[in-house]
Amino acid sequence: GEDVEQSLFLSVREGDSSVINCTYTDSSSTYLYWYKQEPGAGLQLLTYIFSNMDMKQDQRLTVLLNKKDKHLSLRIADTQTGDSAIYFCAESIDMRFGAGTRLTVKP
Amino acid sequence: NAGVTQTPKFQVLKTGQSMTLQCAQDMNHEYMSWYRQDPGMGLRLIHYSVGAGITDQGEVPNGYNVSRSTTEDFPLRLLSAAPSQTSVYFCASSYPGQGGHEQFFGPGTRLTVL
């Protein structure tokens, strides 16, 4: 089947920017999503991007989409300790999720 | 609204036992799904339903059954539990909207099979 791939870990210092990357293989996805999972909780939708867009900004979050390379990224500006969580990218066709990137923010 | 609720939160089973994980939503969502989350593997879709009376298999359906007799409820049954089914199970529901299939997740059920 189609795959969604992410690196598993990212560590940044408080106040720095975080960039979480994702690659996908199904080019027919209409939407691509970023979900956040805090410890012991379910996933919550963080943001999404429609496939005909290449960028979406929402406060501290910037999503970049490169359809040619099938690459999606999530940038978190001014990362805070409260941003520590697992971030999942997902595509809309089969609702296939990546393995999740565990973001650790160090004070 | 309570959103998506799941019971139980934790469960320990012995190999060969059966049980049902409960999932309910009060948002009148047509689409419901079950995922399992395993370390390093993300979420994998077990079964899903696009409406009452309609269910279909996801990526990893073996060993699990579902039914959808009402819009609100979508129980997941383990017929004969195996250690490989030790996992965290999430139920989700959604409706097509501006964000496509934005899914709302329950808090999860942590299942251990001994």
PDB file of N, CA and C in Angstrom, chain B residues 1-102:
ATOM      1  N   ASN B   1     -21.266  18.637  24.340  1.00  0.00           N
ATOM      2  CA  ASN B   1     -21.018  17.343  23.684  1.00  0.00           C
ATOM      3  C   ASN B   1     -19.871  16.605  24.360  1.00  0.00           C
ATOM      4  N   ALA B   2     -20.032  15.307  24.530  1.00  0.00           N
ATOM      5  CA  ALA B   2     -18.964  14.502  25.122  1.00  0.00           C
ATOM      6  C   ALA B   2     -17.897  14.185  24.083  1.00  0.00           C
ATOM      7  N   GLY B   3     -18.240  14.293  22.781  1.00  0.00           N
ATOM      8  CA  GLY B   3     -17.282  13.969  21.737  1.00  0.00           C
ATOM      9  C   GLY B   3     -17.254  12.469  21.505  1.00  0.00           C
ATOM     10  N   VAL B   4     -16.044  11.911  21.422  1.00  0.00           N
ATOM     11  CA  VAL B   4     -15.865  10.475  21.230  1.00  0.00           C
ATOM     12  C   VAL B   4     -15.438   9.858  22.556  1.00  0.00           C
ATOM     13  N   THR B   5     -16.195   8.905  23.030  1.00  0.00           N
ATOM     14  CA  THR B   5     -15.867   8.243  24.295  1.00  0.00           C
ATOM     15  C   THR B   5     -15.526   6.785  24.041  1.00  0.00           C
ATOM     16  N   GLN B   6     -14.594   6.284  24.819  1.00  0.00           N
ATOM     17  CA  GLN B   6     -14.172   4.886  24.698  1.00  0.00           C
ATOM     18  C   GLN B   6     -14.132   4.257  26.088  1.00  0.00           C
ATOM     19  N   THR B   7     -14.564   3.022  26.164  1.00  0.00           N
ATOM     20  CA  THR B   7     -14.429   2.247  27.393  1.00  0.00           C
ATOM     21  C   THR B   7     -14.028   0.822  27.056  1.00  0.00           C
ATOM     22  N   PRO B   8     -13.231   0.159  27.902  1.00  0.00           N
ATOM     23  CA  PRO B   8     -12.586   0.728  29.088  1.00  0.00           C
ATOM     24  C   PRO B   8     -11.343   1.519  28.711  1.00  0.00           C
ATOM     25  N   LYS B   9     -10.705   2.147  29.669  1.00  0.00           N
ATOM     26  CA  LYS B   9      -9.444   2.857  29.415  1.00  0.00           C
ATOM     27  C   LYS B   9      -8.283   1.863  29.417  1.00  0.00           C
ATOM     28  N   PHE B  10      -8.354   0.859  30.252  1.00  0.00           N
ATOM     29  CA  PHE B  10      -7.307  -0.156  30.354  1.00  0.00           C
ATOM     30  C   PHE B  10      -7.969  -1.532  30.425  1.00  0.00           C
ATOM     31  N   GLN B  11      -7.289  -2.529  29.859  1.00  0.00           N
ATOM     32  CA  GLN B  11      -7.808  -3.884  29.931  1.00  0.00           C
ATOM     33  C   GLN B  11      -6.655  -4.864  29.814  1.00  0.00           C
ATOM     34  N   VAL B  12      -6.683  -5.903  30.649  1.00  0.00           N
ATOM     35  CA  VAL B  12      -5.722  -6.991  30.553  1.00  0.00           C
ATOM     36  C   VAL B  12      -6.509  -8.261  30.252  1.00  0.00           C
ATOM     37  N   LEU B  13      -6.094  -8.966  29.215  1.00  0.00           N
ATOM     38  CA  LEU B  13      -6.747 -10.215  28.835  1.00  0.00           C
ATOM     39  C   LEU B  13      -5.732 -11.345  28.814  1.00  0.00           C
ATOM     40  N   LYS B  14      -6.244 -12.559  28.933  1.00  0.00           N
ATOM     41  CA  LYS B  14      -5.410 -13.733  28.712  1.00  0.00           C
ATOM     42  C   LYS B  14      -5.602 -14.179  27.267  1.00  0.00           C
ATOM     43  N   THR B  15      -4.593 -14.812  26.731  1.00  0.00           N
ATOM     44  CA  THR B  15      -4.680 -15.340  25.364  1.00  0.00           C
ATOM     45  C   THR B  15      -5.917 -16.216  25.224  1.00  0.00           C
ATOM     46  N   GLY B  16      -6.675 -15.958  24.156  1.00  0.00           N
ATOM     47  CA  GLY B  16      -7.866 -16.749  23.883  1.00  0.00           C
ATOM     48  C   GLY B  16      -9.160 -16.138  24.386  1.00  0.00           C
ATOM     49  N   GLN B  17      -9.073 -15.175  25.298  1.00  0.00           N
ATOM     50  CA  GLN B  17     -10.287 -14.513  25.774  1.00  0.00           C
ATOM     51  C   GLN B  17     -10.836 -13.586  24.702  1.00  0.00           C
ATOM     52  N   SER B  18     -12.120 -13.302  24.832  1.00  0.00           N
ATOM     53  CA  SER B  18     -12.747 -12.359  23.911  1.00  0.00           C
ATOM     54  C   SER B  18     -13.215 -11.143  24.700  1.00  0.00           C
ATOM     55  N   MET B  19     -13.330 -10.036  24.011  1.00  0.00           N
ATOM     56  CA  MET B  19     -13.882  -8.849  24.651  1.00  0.00           C
ATOM     57  C   MET B  19     -14.315  -7.844  23.594  1.00  0.00           C
ATOM     58  N   THR B  20     -15.074  -6.847  24.041  1.00  0.00           N
ATOM     59  CA  THR B  20     -15.545  -5.793  23.155  1.00  0.00           C
ATOM     60  C   THR B  20     -15.076  -4.448  23.682  1.00  0.00           C
ATOM     61  N   LEU B  21     -14.436  -3.693  22.814  1.00  0.00           N
ATOM     62  CA  LEU B  21     -14.086  -2.309  23.124  1.00  0.00           C
ATOM     63  C   LEU B  21     -15.234  -1.427  22.642  1.00  0.00           C
ATOM     64  N   GLN B  22     -15.691  -0.564  23.543  1.00  0.00           N
ATOM     65  CA  GLN B  22     -16.833   0.279  23.212  1.00  0.00           C
ATOM     66  C   GLN B  22     -16.379   1.643  22.703  1.00  0.00           C
ATOM     67  N   CYS B  23     -17.143   2.172  21.743  1.00  0.00           N
ATOM     68  CA  CYS B  23     -16.902   3.514  21.224  1.00  0.00           C
ATOM     69  C   CYS B  23     -18.238   4.157  20.935  1.00  0.00           C
ATOM     70  N   ALA B  24     -18.388   5.404  21.370  1.00  0.00           N
ATOM     71  CA  ALA B  24     -19.626   6.138  21.105  1.00  0.00           C
ATOM     72  C   ALA B  24     -19.287   7.592  20.806  1.00  0.00           C
ATOM     73  N   GLN B  25     -20.085   8.196  19.935  1.00  0.00           N
ATOM     74  CA  GLN B  25     -19.919   9.624  19.639  1.00  0.00           C
ATOM     75  C   GLN B  25     -21.293  10.276  19.590  1.00  0.00           C
ATOM     76  N   ASP B  26     -21.324  11.535  20.019  1.00  0.00           N
ATOM     77  CA  ASP B  26     -22.605  12.252  20.086  1.00  0.00           C
ATOM     78  C   ASP B  26     -22.618  13.445  19.140  1.00  0.00           C
ATOM     79  N   MET B  27     -21.833  13.373  18.080  1.00  0.00           N
ATOM     80  CA  MET B  27     -21.739  14.477  17.124  1.00  0.00           C
ATOM     81  C   MET B  27     -22.487  14.186  15.824  1.00  0.00           C
ATOM     82  N   ASN B  28     -23.194  13.073  15.787  1.00  0.00           N
ATOM     83  CA  ASN B  28     -23.958  12.678  14.601  1.00  0.00           C
ATOM     84  C   ASN B  28     -23.053  12.493  13.375  1.00  0.00           C
ATOM     85  N   HIS B  29     -21.841  12.004  13.629  1.00  0.00           N
ATOM     86  CA  HIS B  29     -20.911  11.749  12.535  1.00  0.00           C
ATOM     87  C   HIS B  29     -21.263  10.452  11.830  1.00  0.00           C
ATOM     88  N   GLU B  30     -21.181  10.491  10.515  1.00  0.00           N
ATOM     89  CA  GLU B  30     -21.464   9.275   9.750  1.00  0.00           C
ATOM     90  C   GLU B  30     -20.275   8.312   9.747  1.00  0.00           C
ATOM     91  N   TYR B  31     -19.097   8.874   9.682  1.00  0.00           N
ATOM     92  CA  TYR B  31     -17.886   8.054   9.511  1.00  0.00           C
ATOM     93  C   TYR B  31     -17.273   7.758  10.873  1.00  0.00           C
ATOM     94  N   MET B  32     -17.022   6.462  11.138  1.00  0.00           N
ATOM     95  CA  MET B  32     -16.314   6.065  12.349  1.00  0.00           C
ATOM     96  C   MET B  32     -15.265   5.033  11.998  1.00  0.00           C
ATOM     97  N   SER B  33     -14.218   4.992  12.808  1.00  0.00           N
ATOM     98  CA  SER B  33     -13.112   4.091  12.491  1.00  0.00           C
ATOM     99  C   SER B  33     -12.410   3.654  13.764  1.00  0.00           C
ATOM    100  N   TRP B  34     -11.687   2.542  13.640  1.00  0.00           N
ATOM    101  CA  TRP B  34     -10.857   2.014  14.711  1.00  0.00           C
ATOM    102  C   TRP B  34      -9.429   1.908  14.213  1.00  0.00           C
ATOM    103  N   TYR B  35      -8.498   2.387  15.061  1.00  0.00           N
ATOM    104  CA  TYR B  35      -7.079   2.291  14.782  1.00  0.00           C
ATOM    105  C   TYR B  35      -6.396   1.587  15.950  1.00  0.00           C
ATOM    106  N   ARG B  36      -5.250   1.009  15.648  1.00  0.00           N
ATOM    107  CA  ARG B  36      -4.354   0.575  16.705  1.00  0.00           C
ATOM    108  C   ARG B  36      -3.051   1.342  16.559  1.00  0.00           C
ATOM    109  N   GLN B  37      -2.466   1.681  17.709  1.00  0.00           N
ATOM    110  CA  GLN B  37      -1.219   2.427  17.715  1.00  0.00           C
ATOM    111  C   GLN B  37      -0.144   1.593  18.376  1.00  0.00           C
ATOM    112  N   ASP B  38       0.905   1.327  17.632  1.00  0.00           N
ATOM    113  CA  ASP B  38       2.038   0.560  18.129  1.00  0.00           C
ATOM    114  C   ASP B  38       3.299   1.396  17.987  1.00  0.00           C
ATOM    115  N   PRO B  39       4.262   1.233  18.908  1.00  0.00           N
ATOM    116  CA  PRO B  39       5.473   2.072  18.876  1.00  0.00           C
ATOM    117  C   PRO B  39       6.174   2.003  17.528  1.00  0.00           C
ATOM    118  N   GLY B  40       6.516   3.156  16.988  1.00  0.00           N
ATOM    119  CA  GLY B  40       7.260   3.225  15.737  1.00  0.00           C
ATOM    120  C   GLY B  40       6.444   2.908  14.502  1.00  0.00           C
ATOM    121  N   MET B  41       5.142   2.636  14.667  1.00  0.00           N
ATOM    122  CA  MET B  41       4.332   2.244  13.503  1.00  0.00           C
ATOM    123  C   MET B  41       3.160   3.175  13.275  1.00  0.00           C
ATOM    124  N   GLY B  42       3.026   4.189  14.072  1.00  0.00           N
ATOM    125  CA  GLY B  42       1.924   5.115  13.877  1.00  0.00           C
ATOM    126  C   GLY B  42       0.584   4.465  14.127  1.00  0.00           C
ATOM    127  N   LEU B  43      -0.432   4.974  13.478  1.00  0.00           N
ATOM    128  CA  LEU B  43      -1.775   4.418  13.600  1.00  0.00           C
ATOM    129  C   LEU B  43      -2.083   3.574  12.375  1.00  0.00           C
ATOM    130  N   ARG B  44      -2.638   2.423  12.594  1.00  0.00           N
ATOM    131  CA  ARG B  44      -3.054   1.568  11.484  1.00  0.00           C
ATOM    132  C   ARG B  44      -4.555   1.321  11.577  1.00  0.00           C
ATOM    133  N   LEU B  45      -5.208   1.457  10.458  1.00  0.00           N
ATOM    134  CA  LEU B  45      -6.661   1.357  10.404  1.00  0.00           C
ATOM    135  C   LEU B  45      -7.090  -0.098  10.462  1.00  0.00           C
ATOM    136  N   ILE B  46      -7.997  -0.411  11.390  1.00  0.00           N
ATOM    137  CA  ILE B  46      -8.469  -1.782  11.568  1.00  0.00           C
ATOM    138  C   ILE B  46      -9.757  -1.997  10.763  1.00  0.00           C
ATOM    139  N   HIS B  47     -10.785  -1.242  11.109  1.00  0.00           N
ATOM    140  CA  HIS B  47     -12.070  -1.275  10.415  1.00  0.00           C
ATOM    141  C   HIS B  47     -12.637   0.132  10.401  1.00  0.00           C
ATOM    142  N   TYR B  48     -13.545   0.374   9.457  1.00  0.00           N
ATOM    143  CA  TYR B  48     -14.226   1.649   9.437  1.00  0.00           C
ATOM    144  C   TYR B  48     -15.660   1.474   8.975  1.00  0.00           C
ATOM    145  N   SER B  49     -16.434   2.531   9.180  1.00  0.00           N
ATOM    146  CA  SER B  49     -17.849   2.499   8.814  1.00  0.00           C
ATOM    147  C   SER B  49     -18.242   3.868   8.266  1.00  0.00           C
ATOM    148  N   VAL B  50     -18.935   3.867   7.146  1.00  0.00           N
ATOM    149  CA  VAL B  50     -19.369   5.139   6.552  1.00  0.00           C
ATOM    150  C   VAL B  50     -20.805   5.479   6.923  1.00  0.00           C
ATOM    151  N   GLY B  51     -21.410   4.635   7.729  1.00  0.00           N
ATOM    152  CA  GLY B  51     -22.769   4.911   8.185  1.00  0.00           C
ATOM    153  C   GLY B  51     -23.358   3.668   8.834  1.00  0.00           C
ATOM    154  N   ALA B  52     -24.496   3.841   9.492  1.00  0.00           N
ATOM    155  CA  ALA B  52     -25.141   2.721  10.175  1.00  0.00           C
ATOM    156  C   ALA B  52     -25.422   1.595   9.179  1.00  0.00           C
ATOM    157  N   GLY B  53     -25.051   0.379   9.572  1.00  0.00           N
ATOM    158  CA  GLY B  53     -25.265  -0.802   8.750  1.00  0.00           C
ATOM    159  C   GLY B  53     -24.179  -1.087   7.735  1.00  0.00           C
ATOM    160  N   ILE B  54     -23.163  -0.209   7.666  1.00  0.00           N
ATOM    161  CA  ILE B  54     -22.100  -0.367   6.658  1.00  0.00           C
ATOM    162  C   ILE B  54     -20.747  -0.388   7.349  1.00  0.00           C
ATOM    163  N   THR B  55     -19.995  -1.468   7.159  1.00  0.00           N
ATOM    164  CA  THR B  55     -18.642  -1.528   7.691  1.00  0.00           C
ATOM    165  C   THR B  55     -17.708  -2.067   6.615  1.00  0.00           C
ATOM    166  N   ASP B  56     -16.429  -1.790   6.783  1.00  0.00           N
ATOM    167  CA  ASP B  56     -15.443  -2.275   5.819  1.00  0.00           C
ATOM    168  C   ASP B  56     -14.106  -2.447   6.518  1.00  0.00           C
ATOM    169  N   GLN B  57     -13.243  -3.247   5.877  1.00  0.00           N
ATOM    170  CA  GLN B  57     -11.953  -3.552   6.474  1.00  0.00           C
ATOM    171  C   GLN B  57     -10.938  -2.467   6.159  1.00  0.00           C
ATOM    172  N   GLY B  58     -10.049  -2.261   7.123  1.00  0.00           N
ATOM    173  CA  GLY B  58      -8.933  -1.368   6.913  1.00  0.00           C
ATOM    174  C   GLY B  58      -7.671  -2.146   6.600  1.00  0.00           C
ATOM    175  N   GLU B  59      -6.567  -1.628   7.087  1.00  0.00           N
ATOM    176  CA  GLU B  59      -5.266  -2.200   6.769  1.00  0.00           C
ATOM    177  C   GLU B  59      -4.978  -3.493   7.545  1.00  0.00           C
ATOM    178  N   VAL B  60      -5.456  -3.582   8.807  1.00  0.00           N
ATOM    179  CA  VAL B  60      -5.117  -4.726   9.673  1.00  0.00           C
ATOM    180  C   VAL B  60      -6.380  -5.290  10.329  1.00  0.00           C
ATOM    181  N   PRO B  61      -7.303  -5.885   9.583  1.00  0.00           N
ATOM    182  CA  PRO B  61      -8.586  -6.303  10.148  1.00  0.00           C
ATOM    183  C   PRO B  61      -8.603  -7.663  10.835  1.00  0.00           C
ATOM    184  N   ASN B  62      -7.572  -8.502  10.588  1.00  0.00           N
ATOM    185  CA  ASN B  62      -7.631  -9.886  11.064  1.00  0.00           C
ATOM    186  C   ASN B  62      -7.665  -9.957  12.581  1.00  0.00           C
ATOM    187  N   GLY B  63      -8.613 -10.758  13.095  1.00  0.00           N
ATOM    188  CA  GLY B  63      -8.751 -10.939  14.535  1.00  0.00           C
ATOM    189  C   GLY B  63      -9.729  -9.992  15.187  1.00  0.00           C
ATOM    190  N   TYR B  64     -10.328  -9.111  14.373  1.00  0.00           N
ATOM    191  CA  TYR B  64     -11.258  -8.105  14.886  1.00  0.00           C
ATOM    192  C   TYR B  64     -12.557  -8.130  14.079  1.00  0.00           C
ATOM    193  N   ASN B  65     -13.668  -7.896  14.799  1.00  0.00           N
ATOM    194  CA  ASN B  65     -14.958  -7.722  14.141  1.00  0.00           C
ATOM    195  C   ASN B  65     -15.580  -6.408  14.580  1.00  0.00           C
ATOM    196  N   VAL B  66     -16.397  -5.825  13.709  1.00  0.00           N
ATOM    197  CA  VAL B  66     -17.126  -4.615  14.069  1.00  0.00           C
ATOM    198  C   VAL B  66     -18.558  -4.730  13.585  1.00  0.00           C
ATOM    199  N   SER B  67     -19.400  -3.902  14.148  1.00  0.00           N
ATOM    200  CA  SER B  67     -20.770  -3.749  13.677  1.00  0.00           C
ATOM    201  C   SER B  67     -21.173  -2.298  13.882  1.00  0.00           C
ATOM    202  N   ARG B  68     -22.172  -1.851  13.134  1.00  0.00           N
ATOM    203  CA  ARG B  68     -22.623  -0.453  13.261  1.00  0.00           C
ATOM    204  C   ARG B  68     -24.155  -0.452  13.154  1.00  0.00           C
ATOM    205  N   SER B  69     -24.794  -0.731  14.290  1.00  0.00           N
ATOM    206  CA  SER B  69     -26.250  -0.784  14.280  1.00  0.00           C
ATOM    207  C   SER B  69     -26.876   0.595  14.462  1.00  0.00           C
ATOM    208  N   THR B  70     -26.114   1.537  15.031  1.00  0.00           N
ATOM    209  CA  THR B  70     -26.614   2.907  15.205  1.00  0.00           C
ATOM    210  C   THR B  70     -25.546   3.883  14.727  1.00  0.00           C
ATOM    211  N   THR B  71     -25.925   5.113  14.495  1.00  0.00           N
ATOM    212  CA  THR B  71     -24.941   6.133  14.124  1.00  0.00           C
ATOM    213  C   THR B  71     -23.960   6.393  15.254  1.00  0.00           C
ATOM    214  N   GLU B  72     -24.436   6.268  16.499  1.00  0.00           N
ATOM    215  CA  GLU B  72     -23.630   6.676  17.647  1.00  0.00           C
ATOM    216  C   GLU B  72     -22.550   5.668  18.045  1.00  0.00           C
ATOM    217  N   ASP B  73     -22.815   4.371  17.873  1.00  0.00           N
ATOM    218  CA  ASP B  73     -21.957   3.347  18.467  1.00  0.00           C
ATOM    219  C   ASP B  73     -21.211   2.527  17.417  1.00  0.00           C
ATOM    220  N   PHE B  74     -19.976   2.193  17.757  1.00  0.00           N
ATOM    221  CA  PHE B  74     -19.149   1.403  16.826  1.00  0.00           C
ATOM    222  C   PHE B  74     -18.221   0.508  17.660  1.00  0.00           C
ATOM    223  N   PRO B  75     -18.737  -0.605  18.177  1.00  0.00           N
ATOM    224  CA  PRO B  75     -17.914  -1.483  19.025  1.00  0.00           C
ATOM    225  C   PRO B  75     -16.930  -2.323  18.213  1.00  0.00           C
ATOM    226  N   LEU B  76     -15.802  -2.609  18.825  1.00  0.00           N
ATOM    227  CA  LEU B  76     -14.758  -3.445  18.224  1.00  0.00           C
ATOM    228  C   LEU B  76     -14.636  -4.710  19.056  1.00  0.00           C
ATOM    229  N   ARG B  77     -14.765  -5.853  18.405  1.00  0.00           N
ATOM    230  CA  ARG B  77     -14.713  -7.137  19.115  1.00  0.00           C
ATOM    231  C   ARG B  77     -13.429  -7.881  18.795  1.00  0.00           C
ATOM    232  N   LEU B  78     -12.781  -8.342  19.857  1.00  0.00           N
ATOM    233  CA  LEU B  78     -11.650  -9.254  19.702  1.00  0.00           C
ATOM    234  C   LEU B  78     -12.201 -10.653  19.963  1.00  0.00           C
ATOM    235  N   LEU B  79     -12.092 -11.516  18.987  1.00  0.00           N
ATOM    236  CA  LEU B  79     -12.747 -12.809  19.069  1.00  0.00           C
ATOM    237  C   LEU B  79     -11.968 -13.791  19.948  1.00  0.00           C
ATOM    238  N   SER B  80     -10.668 -13.798  19.798  1.00  0.00           N
ATOM    239  CA  SER B  80      -9.798 -14.686  20.569  1.00  0.00           C
ATOM    240  C   SER B  80      -8.467 -13.965  20.701  1.00  0.00           C
ATOM    241  N   ALA B  81      -8.285 -13.280  21.820  1.00  0.00           N
ATOM    242  CA  ALA B  81      -7.157 -12.356  21.955  1.00  0.00           C
ATOM    243  C   ALA B  81      -5.815 -13.075  21.844  1.00  0.00           C
ATOM    244  N   ALA B  82      -4.871 -12.389  21.211  1.00  0.00           N
ATOM    245  CA  ALA B  82      -3.507 -12.885  21.058  1.00  0.00           C
ATOM    246  C   ALA B  82      -2.539 -11.801  21.537  1.00  0.00           C
ATOM    247  N   PRO B  83      -1.344 -12.215  22.000  1.00  0.00           N
ATOM    248  CA  PRO B  83      -0.366 -11.221  22.457  1.00  0.00           C
ATOM    249  C   PRO B  83      -0.053 -10.159  21.400  1.00  0.00           C
ATOM    250  N   SER B  84      -0.148 -10.509  20.121  1.00  0.00           N
ATOM    251  CA  SER B  84       0.112  -9.529  19.059  1.00  0.00           C
ATOM    252  C   SER B  84      -0.931  -8.419  19.014  1.00  0.00           C
ATOM    253  N   GLN B  85      -2.020  -8.588  19.736  1.00  0.00           N
ATOM    254  CA  GLN B  85      -3.046  -7.555  19.786  1.00  0.00           C
ATOM    255  C   GLN B  85      -2.850  -6.595  20.962  1.00  0.00           C
ATOM    256  N   THR B  86      -1.778  -6.781  21.691  1.00  0.00           N
ATOM    257  CA  THR B  86      -1.407  -5.800  22.711  1.00  0.00           C
ATOM    258  C   THR B  86      -1.096  -4.485  22.014  1.00  0.00           C
ATOM    259  N   SER B  87      -1.824  -3.445  22.386  1.00  0.00           N
ATOM    260  CA  SER B  87      -1.709  -2.184  21.665  1.00  0.00           C
ATOM    261  C   SER B  87      -2.573  -1.136  22.363  1.00  0.00           C
ATOM    262  N   VAL B  88      -2.512   0.071  21.838  1.00  0.00           N
ATOM    263  CA  VAL B  88      -3.460   1.112  22.249  1.00  0.00           C
ATOM    264  C   VAL B  88      -4.442   1.298  21.101  1.00  0.00           C
ATOM    265  N   TYR B  89      -5.717   1.239  21.423  1.00  0.00           N
ATOM    266  CA  TYR B  89      -6.762   1.297  20.401  1.00  0.00           C
ATOM    267  C   TYR B  89      -7.482   2.643  20.478  1.00  0.00           C
ATOM    268  N   PHE B  90      -7.602   3.267  19.314  1.00  0.00           N
ATOM    269  CA  PHE B  90      -8.297   4.545  19.223  1.00  0.00           C
ATOM    270  C   PHE B  90      -9.485   4.418  18.288  1.00  0.00           C
ATOM    271  N   CYS B  91     -10.585   4.984  18.747  1.00  0.00           N
ATOM    272  CA  CYS B  91     -11.769   5.133  17.926  1.00  0.00           C
ATOM    273  C   CYS B  91     -11.817   6.585  17.454  1.00  0.00           C
ATOM    274  N   ALA B  92     -12.302   6.813  16.244  1.00  0.00           N
ATOM    275  CA  ALA B  92     -12.405   8.165  15.714  1.00  0.00           C
ATOM    276  C   ALA B  92     -13.690   8.314  14.931  1.00  0.00           C
ATOM    277  N   SER B  93     -14.166   9.534  14.849  1.00  0.00           N
ATOM    278  CA  SER B  93     -15.341   9.806  14.028  1.00  0.00           C
ATOM    279  C   SER B  93     -15.103  11.083  13.246  1.00  0.00           C
ATOM    280  N   SER B  94     -15.826  11.241  12.166  1.00  0.00           N
ATOM    281  CA  SER B  94     -15.611  12.424  11.340  1.00  0.00           C
ATOM    282  C   SER B  94     -16.811  12.694  10.450  1.00  0.00           C
ATOM    283  N   TYR B  95     -16.809  13.920   9.904  1.00  0.00           N
ATOM    284  CA  TYR B  95     -17.774  14.294   8.880  1.00  0.00           C
ATOM    285  C   TYR B  95     -17.011  15.062   7.819  1.00  0.00           C
ATOM    286  N   PRO B  96     -17.417  14.949   6.593  1.00  0.00           N
ATOM    287  CA  PRO B  96     -16.750  15.733   5.555  1.00  0.00           C
ATOM    288  C   PRO B  96     -17.027  17.213   5.775  1.00  0.00           C
ATOM    289  N   GLY B  97     -15.983  17.976   5.747  1.00  0.00           N
ATOM    290  CA  GLY B  97     -16.174  19.403   5.989  1.00  0.00           C
ATOM    291  C   GLY B  97     -15.090  20.172   5.285  1.00  0.00           C
ATOM    292  N   GLN B  98     -14.846  21.387   5.763  1.00  0.00           N
ATOM    293  CA  GLN B  98     -13.876  22.234   5.107  1.00  0.00           C
ATOM    294  C   GLN B  98     -12.496  21.590   5.102  1.00  0.00           C
ATOM    295  N   GLY B  99     -12.219  20.811   6.131  1.00  0.00           N
ATOM    296  CA  GLY B  99     -10.925  20.145   6.214  1.00  0.00           C
ATOM    297  C   GLY B  99     -10.985  18.724   5.737  1.00  0.00           C
ATOM    298  N   GLY B 100     -11.927  18.412   4.874  1.00  0.00           N
ATOM    299  CA  GLY B 100     -12.033  17.033   4.439  1.00  0.00           C
ATOM    300  C   GLY B 100     -12.437  16.151   5.602  1.00  0.00           C
ATOM    301  N   HIS B 101     -11.802  15.017   5.712  1.00  0.00           N
ATOM    302  CA  HIS B 101     -12.174  14.106   6.782  1.00  0.00           C
ATOM    303  C   HIS B 101     -11.391  14.423   8.053  1.00  0.00           C
ATOM    304  N   GLU B 102     -11.669  15.582   8.669  1.00  0.00           N
ATOM    305  CA  GLU B 102     -11.083  15.864   9.972  1.00  0.00           C
ATOM    306  C   GLU B 102     -11.628  14.843  10.946  1.00  0.00           C
TER     307      GLU B 102
END
